[in-house]
Tab-separated table of C-alpha atoms in Angstrom:
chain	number	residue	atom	x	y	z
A	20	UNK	CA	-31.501	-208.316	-140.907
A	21	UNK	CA	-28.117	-209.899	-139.950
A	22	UNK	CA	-26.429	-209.492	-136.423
A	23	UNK	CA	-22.899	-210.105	-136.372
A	24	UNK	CA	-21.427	-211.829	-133.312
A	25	UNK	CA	-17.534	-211.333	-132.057
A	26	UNK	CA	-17.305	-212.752	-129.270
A	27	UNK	CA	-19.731	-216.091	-128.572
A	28	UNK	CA	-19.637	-216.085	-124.751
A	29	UNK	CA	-22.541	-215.204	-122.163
A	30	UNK	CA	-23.330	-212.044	-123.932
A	31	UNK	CA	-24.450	-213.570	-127.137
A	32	UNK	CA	-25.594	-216.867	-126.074
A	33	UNK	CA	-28.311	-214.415	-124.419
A	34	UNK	CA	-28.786	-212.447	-126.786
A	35	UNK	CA	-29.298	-215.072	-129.169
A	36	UNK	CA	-31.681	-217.175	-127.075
A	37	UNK	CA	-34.160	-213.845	-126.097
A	38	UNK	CA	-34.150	-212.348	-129.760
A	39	UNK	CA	-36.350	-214.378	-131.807
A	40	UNK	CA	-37.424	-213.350	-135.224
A	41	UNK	CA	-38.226	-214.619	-138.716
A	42	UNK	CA	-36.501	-211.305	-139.811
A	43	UNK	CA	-32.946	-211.986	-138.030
A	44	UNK	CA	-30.488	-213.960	-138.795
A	45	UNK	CA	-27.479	-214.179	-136.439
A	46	UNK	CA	-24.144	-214.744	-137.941
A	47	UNK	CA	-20.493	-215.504	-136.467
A	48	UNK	CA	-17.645	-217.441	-136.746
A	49	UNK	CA	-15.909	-220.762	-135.864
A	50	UNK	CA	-12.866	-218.822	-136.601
A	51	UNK	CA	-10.020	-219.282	-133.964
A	52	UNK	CA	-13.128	-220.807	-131.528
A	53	UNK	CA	-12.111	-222.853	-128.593
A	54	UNK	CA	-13.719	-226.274	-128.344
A	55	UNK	CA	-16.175	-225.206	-125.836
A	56	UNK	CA	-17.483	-222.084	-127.641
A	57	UNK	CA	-17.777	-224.337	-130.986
A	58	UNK	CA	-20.048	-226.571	-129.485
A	59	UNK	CA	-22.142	-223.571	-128.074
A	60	UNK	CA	-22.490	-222.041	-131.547
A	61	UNK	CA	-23.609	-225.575	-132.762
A	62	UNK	CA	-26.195	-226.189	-130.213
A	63	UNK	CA	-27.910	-223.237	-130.707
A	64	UNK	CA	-28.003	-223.138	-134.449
A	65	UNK	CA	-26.030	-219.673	-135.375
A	66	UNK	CA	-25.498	-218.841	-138.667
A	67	UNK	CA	-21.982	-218.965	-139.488
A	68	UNK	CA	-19.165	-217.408	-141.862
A	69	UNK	CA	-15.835	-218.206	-142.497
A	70	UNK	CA	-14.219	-215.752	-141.058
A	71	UNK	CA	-14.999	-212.661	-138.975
A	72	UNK	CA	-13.836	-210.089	-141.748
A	73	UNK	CA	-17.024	-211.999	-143.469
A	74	UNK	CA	-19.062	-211.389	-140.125
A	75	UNK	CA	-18.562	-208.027	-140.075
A	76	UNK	CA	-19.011	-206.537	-143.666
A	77	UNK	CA	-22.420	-208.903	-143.811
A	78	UNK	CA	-23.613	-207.682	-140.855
A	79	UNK	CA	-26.248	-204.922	-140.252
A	80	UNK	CA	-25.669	-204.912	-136.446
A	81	UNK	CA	-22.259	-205.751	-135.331
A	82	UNK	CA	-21.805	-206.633	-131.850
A	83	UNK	CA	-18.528	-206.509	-130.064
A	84	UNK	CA	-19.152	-208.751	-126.508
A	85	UNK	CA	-15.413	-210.222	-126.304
A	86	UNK	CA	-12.992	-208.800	-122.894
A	87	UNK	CA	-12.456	-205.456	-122.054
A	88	UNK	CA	-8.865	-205.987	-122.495
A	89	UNK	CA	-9.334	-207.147	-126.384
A	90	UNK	CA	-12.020	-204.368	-127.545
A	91	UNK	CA	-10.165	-201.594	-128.694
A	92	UNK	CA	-8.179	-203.998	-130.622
A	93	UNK	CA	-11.417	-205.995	-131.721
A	94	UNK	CA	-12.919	-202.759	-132.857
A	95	UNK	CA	-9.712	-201.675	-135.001
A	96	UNK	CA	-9.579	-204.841	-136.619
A	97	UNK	CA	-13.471	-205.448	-137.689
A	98	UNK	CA	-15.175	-201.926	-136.480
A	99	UNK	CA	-13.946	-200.527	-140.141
A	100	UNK	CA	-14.847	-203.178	-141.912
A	101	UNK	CA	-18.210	-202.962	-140.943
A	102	UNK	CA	-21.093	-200.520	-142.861
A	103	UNK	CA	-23.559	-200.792	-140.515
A	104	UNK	CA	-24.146	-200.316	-136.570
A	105	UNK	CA	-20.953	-201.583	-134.604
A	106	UNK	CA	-22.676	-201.966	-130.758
A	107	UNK	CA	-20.010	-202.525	-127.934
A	108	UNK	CA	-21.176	-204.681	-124.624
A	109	UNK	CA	-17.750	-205.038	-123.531
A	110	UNK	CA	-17.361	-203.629	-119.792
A	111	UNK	CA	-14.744	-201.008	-120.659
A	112	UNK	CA	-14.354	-197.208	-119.550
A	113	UNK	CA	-15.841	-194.492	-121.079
A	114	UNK	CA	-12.156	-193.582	-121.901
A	115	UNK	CA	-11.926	-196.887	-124.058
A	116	UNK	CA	-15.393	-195.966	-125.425
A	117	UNK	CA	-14.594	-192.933	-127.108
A	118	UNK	CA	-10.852	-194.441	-128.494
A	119	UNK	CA	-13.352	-196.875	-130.673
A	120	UNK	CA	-15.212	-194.357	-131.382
A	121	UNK	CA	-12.374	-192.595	-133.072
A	122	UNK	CA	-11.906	-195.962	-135.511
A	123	UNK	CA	-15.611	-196.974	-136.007
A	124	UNK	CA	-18.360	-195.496	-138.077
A	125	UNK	CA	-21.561	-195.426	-136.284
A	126	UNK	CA	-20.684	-196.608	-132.824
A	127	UNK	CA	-23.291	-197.516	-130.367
A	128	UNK	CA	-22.064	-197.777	-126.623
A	129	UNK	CA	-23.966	-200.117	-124.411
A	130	UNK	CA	-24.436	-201.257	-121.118
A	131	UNK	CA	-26.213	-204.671	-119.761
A	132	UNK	CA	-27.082	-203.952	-116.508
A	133	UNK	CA	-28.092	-206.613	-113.966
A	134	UNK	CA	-27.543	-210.489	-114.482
A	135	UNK	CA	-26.696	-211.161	-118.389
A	136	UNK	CA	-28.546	-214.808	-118.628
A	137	UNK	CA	-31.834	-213.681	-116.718
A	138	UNK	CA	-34.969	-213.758	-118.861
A	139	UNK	CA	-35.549	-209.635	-119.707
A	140	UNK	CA	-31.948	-208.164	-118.983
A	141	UNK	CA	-31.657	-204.336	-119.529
A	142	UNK	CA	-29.489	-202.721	-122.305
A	143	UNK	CA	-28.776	-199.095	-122.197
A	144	UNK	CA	-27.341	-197.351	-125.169
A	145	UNK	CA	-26.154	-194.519	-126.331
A	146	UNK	CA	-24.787	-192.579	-129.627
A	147	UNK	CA	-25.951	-191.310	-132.614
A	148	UNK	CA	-27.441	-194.443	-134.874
A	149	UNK	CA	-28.810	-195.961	-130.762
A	150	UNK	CA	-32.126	-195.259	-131.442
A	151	UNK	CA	-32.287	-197.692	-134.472
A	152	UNK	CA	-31.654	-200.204	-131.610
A	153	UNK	CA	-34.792	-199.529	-130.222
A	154	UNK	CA	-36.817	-202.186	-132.338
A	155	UNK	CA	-34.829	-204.863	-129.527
A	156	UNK	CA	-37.192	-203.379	-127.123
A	157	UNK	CA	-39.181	-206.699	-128.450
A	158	UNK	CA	-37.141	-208.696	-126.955
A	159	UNK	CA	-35.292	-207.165	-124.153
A	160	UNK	CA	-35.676	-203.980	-122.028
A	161	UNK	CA	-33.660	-201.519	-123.486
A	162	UNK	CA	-33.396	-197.926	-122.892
A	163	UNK	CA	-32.239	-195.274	-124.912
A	164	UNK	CA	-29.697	-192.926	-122.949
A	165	UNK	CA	-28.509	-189.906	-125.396
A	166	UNK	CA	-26.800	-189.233	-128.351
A	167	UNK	CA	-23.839	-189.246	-127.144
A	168	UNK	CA	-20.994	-191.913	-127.186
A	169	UNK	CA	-19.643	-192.586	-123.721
A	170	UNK	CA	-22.748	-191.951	-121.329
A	171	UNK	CA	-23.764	-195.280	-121.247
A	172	UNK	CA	-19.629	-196.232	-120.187
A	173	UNK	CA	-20.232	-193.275	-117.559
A	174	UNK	CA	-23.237	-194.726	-116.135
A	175	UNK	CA	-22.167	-198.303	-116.135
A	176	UNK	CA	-18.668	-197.225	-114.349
A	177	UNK	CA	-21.355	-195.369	-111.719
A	178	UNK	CA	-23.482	-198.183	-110.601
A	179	UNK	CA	-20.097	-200.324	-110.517
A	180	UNK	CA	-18.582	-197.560	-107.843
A	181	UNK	CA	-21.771	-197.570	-106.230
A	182	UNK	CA	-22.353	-201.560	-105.818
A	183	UNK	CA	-18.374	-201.632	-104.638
A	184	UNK	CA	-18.530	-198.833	-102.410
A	185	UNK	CA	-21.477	-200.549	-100.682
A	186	UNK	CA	-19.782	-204.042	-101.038
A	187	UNK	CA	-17.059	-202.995	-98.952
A	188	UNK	CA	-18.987	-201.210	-96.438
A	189	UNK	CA	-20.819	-204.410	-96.239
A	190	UNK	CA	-18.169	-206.637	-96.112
A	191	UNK	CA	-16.542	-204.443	-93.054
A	192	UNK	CA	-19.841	-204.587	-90.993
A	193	UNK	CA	-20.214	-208.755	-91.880
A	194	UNK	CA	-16.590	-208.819	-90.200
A	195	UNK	CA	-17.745	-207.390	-87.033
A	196	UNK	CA	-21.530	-208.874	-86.781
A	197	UNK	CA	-19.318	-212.332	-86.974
A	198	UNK	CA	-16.875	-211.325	-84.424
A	199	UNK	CA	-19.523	-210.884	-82.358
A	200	UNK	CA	-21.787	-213.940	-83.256
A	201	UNK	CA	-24.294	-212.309	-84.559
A	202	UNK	CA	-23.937	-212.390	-88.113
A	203	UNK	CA	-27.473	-213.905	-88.817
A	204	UNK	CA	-28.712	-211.325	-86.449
A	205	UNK	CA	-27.127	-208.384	-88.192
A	206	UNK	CA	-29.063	-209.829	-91.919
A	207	UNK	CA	-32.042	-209.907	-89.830
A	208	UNK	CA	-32.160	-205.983	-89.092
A	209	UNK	CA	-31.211	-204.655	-92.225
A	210	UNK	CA	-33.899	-207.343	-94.247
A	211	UNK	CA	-36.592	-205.030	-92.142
A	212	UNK	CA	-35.902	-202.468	-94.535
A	213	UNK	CA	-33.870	-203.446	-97.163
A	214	UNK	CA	-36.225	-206.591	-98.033
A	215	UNK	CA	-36.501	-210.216	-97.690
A	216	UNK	CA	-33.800	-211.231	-100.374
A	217	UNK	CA	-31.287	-208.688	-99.040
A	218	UNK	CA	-29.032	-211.571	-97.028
A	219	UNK	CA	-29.081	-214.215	-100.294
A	220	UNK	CA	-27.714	-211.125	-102.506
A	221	UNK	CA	-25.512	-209.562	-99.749
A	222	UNK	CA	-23.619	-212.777	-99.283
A	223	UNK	CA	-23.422	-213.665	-103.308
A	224	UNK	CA	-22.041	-210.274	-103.625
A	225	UNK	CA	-19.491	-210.822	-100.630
A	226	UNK	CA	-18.446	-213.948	-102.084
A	227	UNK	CA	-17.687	-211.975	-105.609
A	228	UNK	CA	-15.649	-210.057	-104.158
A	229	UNK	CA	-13.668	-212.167	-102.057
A	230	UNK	CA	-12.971	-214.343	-104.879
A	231	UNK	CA	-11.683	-211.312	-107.247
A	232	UNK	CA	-10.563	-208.375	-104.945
A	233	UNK	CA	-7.915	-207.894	-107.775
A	234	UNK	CA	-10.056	-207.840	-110.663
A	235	UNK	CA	-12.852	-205.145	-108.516
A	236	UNK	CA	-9.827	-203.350	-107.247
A	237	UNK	CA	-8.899	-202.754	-110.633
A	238	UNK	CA	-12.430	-201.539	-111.694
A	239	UNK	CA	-12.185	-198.614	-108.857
A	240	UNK	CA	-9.065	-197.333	-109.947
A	241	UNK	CA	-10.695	-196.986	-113.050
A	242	UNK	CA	-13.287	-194.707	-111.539
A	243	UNK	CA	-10.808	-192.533	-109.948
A	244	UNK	CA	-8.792	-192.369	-112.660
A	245	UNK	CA	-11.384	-191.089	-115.064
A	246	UNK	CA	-13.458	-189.380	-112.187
A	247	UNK	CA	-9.427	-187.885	-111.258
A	248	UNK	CA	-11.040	-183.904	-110.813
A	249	UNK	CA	-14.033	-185.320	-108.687
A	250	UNK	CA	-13.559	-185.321	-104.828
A	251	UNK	CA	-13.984	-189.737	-104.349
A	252	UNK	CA	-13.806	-189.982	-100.759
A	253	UNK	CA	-16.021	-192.930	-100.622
A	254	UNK	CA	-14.199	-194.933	-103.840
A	255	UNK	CA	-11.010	-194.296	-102.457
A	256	UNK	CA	-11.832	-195.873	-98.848
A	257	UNK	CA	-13.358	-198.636	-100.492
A	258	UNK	CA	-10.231	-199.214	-102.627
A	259	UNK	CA	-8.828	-199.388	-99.780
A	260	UNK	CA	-10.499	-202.063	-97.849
A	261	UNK	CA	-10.432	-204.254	-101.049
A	262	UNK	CA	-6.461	-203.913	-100.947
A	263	UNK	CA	-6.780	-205.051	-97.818
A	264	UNK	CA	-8.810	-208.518	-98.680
């Protein structure tokens, strides 16, 4: 089995680190590569073709793990010139989802949810050919969502409201536990019941946030514009204390 790689950053270097099989071959390309991702392709020994058009009509999985801003245009380009699977990683709405899924033959959406280069990261899919993806289960944790093209978009745009909406709520009460010196204090109180990691991820995620209030901003307005007939109280305030940042 071949599986075709656009795209050679964190996604695939995974990817091709945790699946390990005399049966699969991964293939990409050096193709247009920056200097960096040509020496990450070397080091880890992929497979390689001359150019993607070759990736993607030897391939047996494609997988799409560029930018959200270049995957529509990614899947135009190789999605049809692919005859087997064509799996998108790419964080992109379930809007997006569905526009490849109006150019590509057997689409599979997925989701990796949780850190990309831990040891066991979870993949949710969904579609009609997804549960031919199950075999990765070897590897990886993966879980099978529906047969339908978009859920696992839906659900990935869901946990991102939900992690947001609590980041700013978060960041809010860190502002006022400092103002009142007691910031190690207030980490103490909630660690009673939200456990003994709770301040190390509470302040990584305050940190994210700070450094890209544009970039999360954008990925509310996302929700509430394809969530625009759902009452988002909680999105919207959180929206709004990120334009604030």
């Amino acid at each position: 089995m071949i599986i075709g790689l656009i795209g050679f950053g964190k996604v695939s270097q995974t990817l091709v680190n945790l699946i390990k099989s005399d049966d699969i071959e991964f293939l990409t390309s050096k193709e247009n590569r920056s200097k960096s991702t040509i020496e990450a392709i070397d080091e880890l020994n992929v497979g390689l073709a001359s150019t993607f058009d070759e990736v993607a009509k030897l391939s047996d999985i494609l997988i799409s793990a560029t930018s959200p801003k270049s995957a529509l245009n990614i899947a135009r380009k190789y999605g049809k010139l692919s005859n087997g699977i064509y799996l998108d990683l790419n964080n992109i709405s379930p809007e997006t989802t569905l526009e490849i899924n109006k150019c590509v033959d057997n689409l599979v959406d997925g989701a990796i949810i949780g850190k990309i280069d831990s040891n066991n990261p979870t993949l949710y899919v969904s579609g009609h050919s997804a549960q031919e993806l199950l075999f990765l289960g070897e590897f990886l944790n993966i879980k099978l969502i529906s047969e339908n093209v978009g859920d696992a978009a839906i659900l990935k745009l869901l946990r991102s409201s939900y992690t947001k909406t609590l980041t700013a709520l978060l960041i809010e009460s860190f502002e006022i536990a400092k103002r009142n010196n007691l910031e190690n204090e207030f980490f103490d109180v909630i660690s009673i019941t939200e456990g003994s990691d709770f301040k190390d991820k509470s302040l990584s995620r305050i940190r994210n946030t700070l450094n890209n209030p544009k970039r999360k901003s954008e990925e509310l307005q996302e929700m509430i514009s394809y969530f625009d007939d759902e009452n988002l109280i909680m999105v919207k305030a959180a929206l709004e204390k990120f334009s604030q940042l």
